[in-house]
mmCIF file of C-alpha atoms in Angstrom:
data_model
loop_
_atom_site.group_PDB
_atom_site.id
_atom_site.type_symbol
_atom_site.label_atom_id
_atom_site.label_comp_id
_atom_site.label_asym_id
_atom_site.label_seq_id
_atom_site.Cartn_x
_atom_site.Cartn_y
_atom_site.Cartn_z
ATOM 1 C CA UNK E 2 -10.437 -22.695 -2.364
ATOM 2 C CA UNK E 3 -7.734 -25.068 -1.445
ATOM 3 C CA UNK E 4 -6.855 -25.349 1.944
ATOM 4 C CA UNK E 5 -3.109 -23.488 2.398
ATOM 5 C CA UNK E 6 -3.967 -20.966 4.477
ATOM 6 C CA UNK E 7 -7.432 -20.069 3.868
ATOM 7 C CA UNK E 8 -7.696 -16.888 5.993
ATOM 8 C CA UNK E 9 -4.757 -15.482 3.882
ATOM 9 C CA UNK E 10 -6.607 -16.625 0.632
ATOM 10 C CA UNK E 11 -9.916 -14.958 1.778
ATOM 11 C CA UNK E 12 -8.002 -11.571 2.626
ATOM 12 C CA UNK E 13 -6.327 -11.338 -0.746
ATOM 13 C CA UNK E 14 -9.408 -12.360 -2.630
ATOM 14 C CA UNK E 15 -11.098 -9.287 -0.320
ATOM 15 C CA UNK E 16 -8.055 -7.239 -1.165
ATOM 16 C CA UNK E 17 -8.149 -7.840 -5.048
ATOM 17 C CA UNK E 18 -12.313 -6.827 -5.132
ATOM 18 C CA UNK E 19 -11.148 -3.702 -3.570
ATOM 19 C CA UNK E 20 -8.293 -2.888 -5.883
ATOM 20 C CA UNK E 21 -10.541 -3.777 -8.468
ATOM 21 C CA UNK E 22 -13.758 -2.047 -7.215
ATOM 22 C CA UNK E 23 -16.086 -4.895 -7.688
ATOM 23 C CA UNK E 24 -16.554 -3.588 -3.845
ATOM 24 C CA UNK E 25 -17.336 -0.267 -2.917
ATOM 25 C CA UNK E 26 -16.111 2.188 -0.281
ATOM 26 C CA UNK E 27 -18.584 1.869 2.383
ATOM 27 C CA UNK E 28 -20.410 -1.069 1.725
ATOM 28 C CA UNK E 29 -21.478 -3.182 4.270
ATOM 29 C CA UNK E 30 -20.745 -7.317 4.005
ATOM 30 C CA UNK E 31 -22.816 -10.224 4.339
ATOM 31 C CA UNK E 32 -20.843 -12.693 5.633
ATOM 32 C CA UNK E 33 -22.994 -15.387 5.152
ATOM 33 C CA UNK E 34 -23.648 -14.523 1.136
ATOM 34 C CA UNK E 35 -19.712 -14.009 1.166
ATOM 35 C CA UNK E 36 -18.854 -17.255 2.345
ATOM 36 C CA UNK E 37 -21.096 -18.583 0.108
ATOM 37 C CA UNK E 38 -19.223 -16.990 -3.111
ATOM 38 C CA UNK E 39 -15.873 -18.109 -1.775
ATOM 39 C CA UNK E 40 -16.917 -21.659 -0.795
ATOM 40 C CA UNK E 41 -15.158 -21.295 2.572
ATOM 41 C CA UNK E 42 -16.998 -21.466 6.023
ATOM 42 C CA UNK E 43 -17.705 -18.419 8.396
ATOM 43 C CA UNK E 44 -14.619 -18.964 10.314
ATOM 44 C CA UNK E 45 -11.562 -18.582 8.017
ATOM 45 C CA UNK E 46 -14.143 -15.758 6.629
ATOM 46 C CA UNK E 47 -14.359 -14.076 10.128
ATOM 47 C CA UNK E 48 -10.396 -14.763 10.605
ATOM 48 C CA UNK E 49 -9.749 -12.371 7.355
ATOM 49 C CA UNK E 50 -12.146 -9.754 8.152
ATOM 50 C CA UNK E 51 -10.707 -9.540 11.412
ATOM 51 C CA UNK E 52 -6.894 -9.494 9.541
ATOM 52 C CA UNK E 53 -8.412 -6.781 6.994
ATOM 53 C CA UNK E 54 -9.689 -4.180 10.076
ATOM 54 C CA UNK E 55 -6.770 -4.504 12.236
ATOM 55 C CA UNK E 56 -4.925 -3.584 9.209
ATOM 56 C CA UNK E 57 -7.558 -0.379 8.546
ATOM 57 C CA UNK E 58 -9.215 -1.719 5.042
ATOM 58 C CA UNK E 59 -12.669 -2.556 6.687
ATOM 59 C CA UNK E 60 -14.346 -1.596 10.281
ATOM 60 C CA UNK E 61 -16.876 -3.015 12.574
ATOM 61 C CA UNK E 62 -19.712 -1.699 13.891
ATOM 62 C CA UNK E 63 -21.668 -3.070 16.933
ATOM 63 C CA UNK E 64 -24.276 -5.068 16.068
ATOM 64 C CA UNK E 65 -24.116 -4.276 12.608
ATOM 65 C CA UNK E 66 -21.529 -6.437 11.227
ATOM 66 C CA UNK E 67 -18.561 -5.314 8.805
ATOM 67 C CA UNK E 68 -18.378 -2.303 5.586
ATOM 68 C CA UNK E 69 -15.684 -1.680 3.463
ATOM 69 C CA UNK E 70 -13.918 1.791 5.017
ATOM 70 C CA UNK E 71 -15.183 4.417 3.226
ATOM 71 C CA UNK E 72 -12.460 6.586 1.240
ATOM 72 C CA UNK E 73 -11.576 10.409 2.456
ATOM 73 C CA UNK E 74 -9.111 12.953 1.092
ATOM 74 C CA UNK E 75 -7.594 13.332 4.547
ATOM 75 C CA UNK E 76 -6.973 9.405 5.449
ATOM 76 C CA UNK E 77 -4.974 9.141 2.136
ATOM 77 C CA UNK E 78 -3.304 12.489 3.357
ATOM 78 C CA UNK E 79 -2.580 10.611 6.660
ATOM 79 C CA UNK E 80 -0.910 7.671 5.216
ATOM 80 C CA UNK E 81 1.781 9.243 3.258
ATOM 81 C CA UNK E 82 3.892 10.675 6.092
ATOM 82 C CA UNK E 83 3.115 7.279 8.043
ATOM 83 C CA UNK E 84 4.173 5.287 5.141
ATOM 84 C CA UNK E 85 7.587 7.645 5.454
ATOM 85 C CA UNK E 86 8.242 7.342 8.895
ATOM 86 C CA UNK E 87 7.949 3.841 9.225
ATOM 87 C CA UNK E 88 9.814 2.994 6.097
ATOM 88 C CA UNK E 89 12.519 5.344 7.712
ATOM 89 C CA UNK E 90 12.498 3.475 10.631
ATOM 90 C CA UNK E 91 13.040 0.130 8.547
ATOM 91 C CA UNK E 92 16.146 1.976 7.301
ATOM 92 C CA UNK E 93 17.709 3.066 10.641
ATOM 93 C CA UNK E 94 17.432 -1.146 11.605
ATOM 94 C CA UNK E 95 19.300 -2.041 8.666
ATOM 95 C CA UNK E 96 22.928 -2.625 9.314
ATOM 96 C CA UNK E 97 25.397 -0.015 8.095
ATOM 97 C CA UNK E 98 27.764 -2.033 6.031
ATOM 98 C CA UNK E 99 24.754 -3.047 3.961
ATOM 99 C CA UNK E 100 22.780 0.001 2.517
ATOM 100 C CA UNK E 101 26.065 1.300 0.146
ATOM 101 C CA UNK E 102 25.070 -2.026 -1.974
ATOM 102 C CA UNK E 103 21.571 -1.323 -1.077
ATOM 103 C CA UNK E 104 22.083 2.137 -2.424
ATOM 104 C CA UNK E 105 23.571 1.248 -5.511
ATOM 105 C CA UNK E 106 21.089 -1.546 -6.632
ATOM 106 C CA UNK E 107 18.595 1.294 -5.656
ATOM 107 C CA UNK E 108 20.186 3.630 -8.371
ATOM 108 C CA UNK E 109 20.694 1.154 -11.236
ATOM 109 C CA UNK E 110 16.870 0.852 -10.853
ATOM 110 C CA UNK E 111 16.205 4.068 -10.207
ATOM 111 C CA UNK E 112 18.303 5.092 -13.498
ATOM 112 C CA UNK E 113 16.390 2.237 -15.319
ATOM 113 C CA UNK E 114 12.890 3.445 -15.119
ATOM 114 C CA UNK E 115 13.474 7.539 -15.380
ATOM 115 C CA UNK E 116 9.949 8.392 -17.146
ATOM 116 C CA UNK E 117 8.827 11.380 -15.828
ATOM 117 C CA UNK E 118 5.375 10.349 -16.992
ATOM 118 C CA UNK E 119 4.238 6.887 -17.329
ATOM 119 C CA UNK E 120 0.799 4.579 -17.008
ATOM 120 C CA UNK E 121 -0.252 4.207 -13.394
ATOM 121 C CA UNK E 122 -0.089 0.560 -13.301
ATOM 122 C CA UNK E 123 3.679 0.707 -14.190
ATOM 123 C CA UNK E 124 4.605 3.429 -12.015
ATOM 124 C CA UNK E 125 2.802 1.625 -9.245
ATOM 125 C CA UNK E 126 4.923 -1.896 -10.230
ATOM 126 C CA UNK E 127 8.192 -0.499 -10.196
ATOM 127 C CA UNK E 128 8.063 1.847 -6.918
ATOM 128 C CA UNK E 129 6.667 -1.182 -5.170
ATOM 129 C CA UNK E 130 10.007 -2.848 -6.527
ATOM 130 C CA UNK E 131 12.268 0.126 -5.558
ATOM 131 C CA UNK E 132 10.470 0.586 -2.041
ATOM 132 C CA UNK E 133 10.829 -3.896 -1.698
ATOM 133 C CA UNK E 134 14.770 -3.628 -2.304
ATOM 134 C CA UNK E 135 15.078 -0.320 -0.087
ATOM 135 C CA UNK E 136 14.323 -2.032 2.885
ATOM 136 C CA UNK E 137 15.515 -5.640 2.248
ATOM 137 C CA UNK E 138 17.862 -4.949 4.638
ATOM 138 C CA UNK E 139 15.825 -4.769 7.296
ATOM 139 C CA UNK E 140 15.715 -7.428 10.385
ATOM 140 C CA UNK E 141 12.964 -6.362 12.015
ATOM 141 C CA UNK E 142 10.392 -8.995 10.233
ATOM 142 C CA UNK E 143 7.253 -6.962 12.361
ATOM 143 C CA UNK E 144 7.956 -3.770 10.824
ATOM 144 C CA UNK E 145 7.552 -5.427 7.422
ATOM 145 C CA UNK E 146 4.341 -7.461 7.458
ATOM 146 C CA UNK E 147 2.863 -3.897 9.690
ATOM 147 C CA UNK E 148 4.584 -1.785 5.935
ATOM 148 C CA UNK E 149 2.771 -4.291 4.134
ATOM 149 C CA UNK E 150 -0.167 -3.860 5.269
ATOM 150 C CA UNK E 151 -0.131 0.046 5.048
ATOM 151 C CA UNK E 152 1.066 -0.300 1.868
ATOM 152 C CA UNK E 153 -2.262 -2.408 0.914
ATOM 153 C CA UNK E 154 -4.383 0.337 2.422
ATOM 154 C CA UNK E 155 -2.421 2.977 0.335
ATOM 155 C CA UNK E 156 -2.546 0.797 -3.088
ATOM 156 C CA UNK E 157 -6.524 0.479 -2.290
ATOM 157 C CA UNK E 158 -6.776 4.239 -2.621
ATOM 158 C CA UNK E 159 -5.017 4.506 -5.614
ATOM 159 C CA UNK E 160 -6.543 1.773 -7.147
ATOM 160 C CA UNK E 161 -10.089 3.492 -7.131
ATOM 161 C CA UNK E 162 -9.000 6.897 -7.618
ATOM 162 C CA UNK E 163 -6.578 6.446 -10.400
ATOM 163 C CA UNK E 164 -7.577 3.608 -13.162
ATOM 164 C CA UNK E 165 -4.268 2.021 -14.423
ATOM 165 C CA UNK E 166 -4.010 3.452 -17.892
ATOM 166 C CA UNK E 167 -4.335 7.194 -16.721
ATOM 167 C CA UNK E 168 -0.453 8.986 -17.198
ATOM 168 C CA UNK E 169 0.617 10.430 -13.945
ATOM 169 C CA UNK E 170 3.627 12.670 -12.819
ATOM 170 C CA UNK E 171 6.493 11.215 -11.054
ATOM 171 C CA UNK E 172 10.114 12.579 -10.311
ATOM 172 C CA UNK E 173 12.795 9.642 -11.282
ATOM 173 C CA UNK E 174 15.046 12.436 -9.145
ATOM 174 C CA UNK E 175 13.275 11.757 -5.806
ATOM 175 C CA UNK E 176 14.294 8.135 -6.163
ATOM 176 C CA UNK E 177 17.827 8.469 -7.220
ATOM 177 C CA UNK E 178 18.001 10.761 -4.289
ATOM 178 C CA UNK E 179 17.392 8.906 -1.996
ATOM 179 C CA UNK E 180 19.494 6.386 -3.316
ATOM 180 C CA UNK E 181 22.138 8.633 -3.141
ATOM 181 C CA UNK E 182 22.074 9.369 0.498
ATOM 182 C CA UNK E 183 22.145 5.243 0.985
ATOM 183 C CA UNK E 184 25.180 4.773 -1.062
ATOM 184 C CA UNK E 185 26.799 7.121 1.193
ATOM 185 C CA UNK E 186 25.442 5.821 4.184
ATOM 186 C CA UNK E 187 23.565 8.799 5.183
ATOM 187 C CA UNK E 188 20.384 7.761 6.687
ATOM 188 C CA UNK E 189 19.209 10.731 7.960
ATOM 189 C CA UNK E 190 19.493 12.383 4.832
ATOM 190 C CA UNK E 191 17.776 9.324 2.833
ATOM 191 C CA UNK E 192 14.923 10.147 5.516
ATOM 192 C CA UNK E 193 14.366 13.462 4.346
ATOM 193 C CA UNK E 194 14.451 12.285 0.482
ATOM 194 C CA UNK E 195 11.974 9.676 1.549
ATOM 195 C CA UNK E 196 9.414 11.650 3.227
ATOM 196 C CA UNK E 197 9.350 14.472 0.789
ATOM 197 C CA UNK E 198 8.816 11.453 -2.121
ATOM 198 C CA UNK E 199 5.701 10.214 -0.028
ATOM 199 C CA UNK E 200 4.348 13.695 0.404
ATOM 200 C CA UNK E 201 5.058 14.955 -3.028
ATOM 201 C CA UNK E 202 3.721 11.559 -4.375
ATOM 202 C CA UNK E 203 0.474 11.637 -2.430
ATOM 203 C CA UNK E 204 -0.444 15.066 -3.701
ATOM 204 C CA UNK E 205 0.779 14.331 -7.365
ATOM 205 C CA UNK E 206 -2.228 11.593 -7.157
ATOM 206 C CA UNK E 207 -4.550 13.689 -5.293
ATOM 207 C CA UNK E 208 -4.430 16.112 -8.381
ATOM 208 C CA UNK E 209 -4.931 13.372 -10.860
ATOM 209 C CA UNK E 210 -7.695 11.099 -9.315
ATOM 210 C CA UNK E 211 -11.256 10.985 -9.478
ATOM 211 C CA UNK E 212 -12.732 12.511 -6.615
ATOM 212 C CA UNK E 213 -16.060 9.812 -7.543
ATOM 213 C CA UNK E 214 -15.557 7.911 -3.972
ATOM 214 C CA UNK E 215 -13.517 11.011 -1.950
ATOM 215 C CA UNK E 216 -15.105 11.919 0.911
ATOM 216 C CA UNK E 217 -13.567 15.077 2.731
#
């Protein structure tokens, strides 16, 4: 692996077996055997792992080493309203004069991809896009990289419970509502939209996935 950061290049590789499930939930790691795959040494390996479980995707155990976290109905329950609230937070930093434009860019994309149903993989694309340009406006570059992250804990979910090709349910109004509320400057309001389209989208994939790695 080439040397640009390779802690960061270790995490995404660990990320991508995840979203891929060439890993499964609960699994424990052998660092040493790891290291060996990626061709890096134990420390960048050890930096990563450390990266992944402050960020929730694996957890430590004394004496015992690191496991992939295993998957439960109620931690992807948990992460929806957190996944609101801080994204509504990102929104109250962002200056005034700049979420009308925000707002409107918002629609146009919003009006651009109105399936109702669509292939996971592409719904999954395009609200990562819409959610990206929602809070580009944003200052606050902590609040980002700790979205990010959630975000990467959420995708893992619906990565193994929901393969990419299975059609799922999703309201094109929830987005354009939100939208809405931006292009009139009403934050508040656009944090009411925002949450409900976290919530409503968490239990539209509950009802779809696989409940093959769900624990309760």
């Amino acid at each position: 692996m080439e040397r640009r950061t390779l802690r960061s290049q270790v995490r995404e590789e660990l990320l991508a077996r995840m979203r891929n499930g060439i890993v499964q939930p609960g699994e424990r790691i052998n660092e040493v055997q790891l290291a060996s795959e990626l061709g890096v040494s134990r420390t960048p390996l050890r930096e990563a792992l450390i990266a992944l479980e402050s960020e929730g995707q694996i957890e430590s155990e004394s004496g015992k080493g690191f496991r992939f976290v295993p998957l439960s109905a109620r931690e992807f329950e948990e992460l929806a309203p957190i996944m609101a609230n801080l994204e509504s937070l990102a929104l109250s930093l962002t200056d005034p004069a700049e979420l009308p434009a925000i707002g409107a860019r918002l629609t146009q994309l919003a009006a651009d991809f109105d399936q109702e149903v669509a292939v996971h993989a592409l719904v999954a694309s395009k609200d990562d896009e819409w959610h990206t340009v929602m809070l580009s406006g944003c200052p606050n570059g902590r609040l980002l990289h700790l979205i990010a992250g959630m975000r990467q804990a959420y995708h893992r979910y619906e990565s193994l419970l929901v393969a990419d090709e299975v059609m799922i349910e999703r309201v094109a109004a929830e987005h354009s509502l939100i939208a809405s509320h931006l292009v009139d400057g009403d934050v508040a309001a656009a944090s009411v939209a925002l949450h409900a389209n976290w919530m409503n989208g968490m239990r539209r994939l509950l009802a779809t996935a696989s409940s093959q790695y769900l624990t309760a």
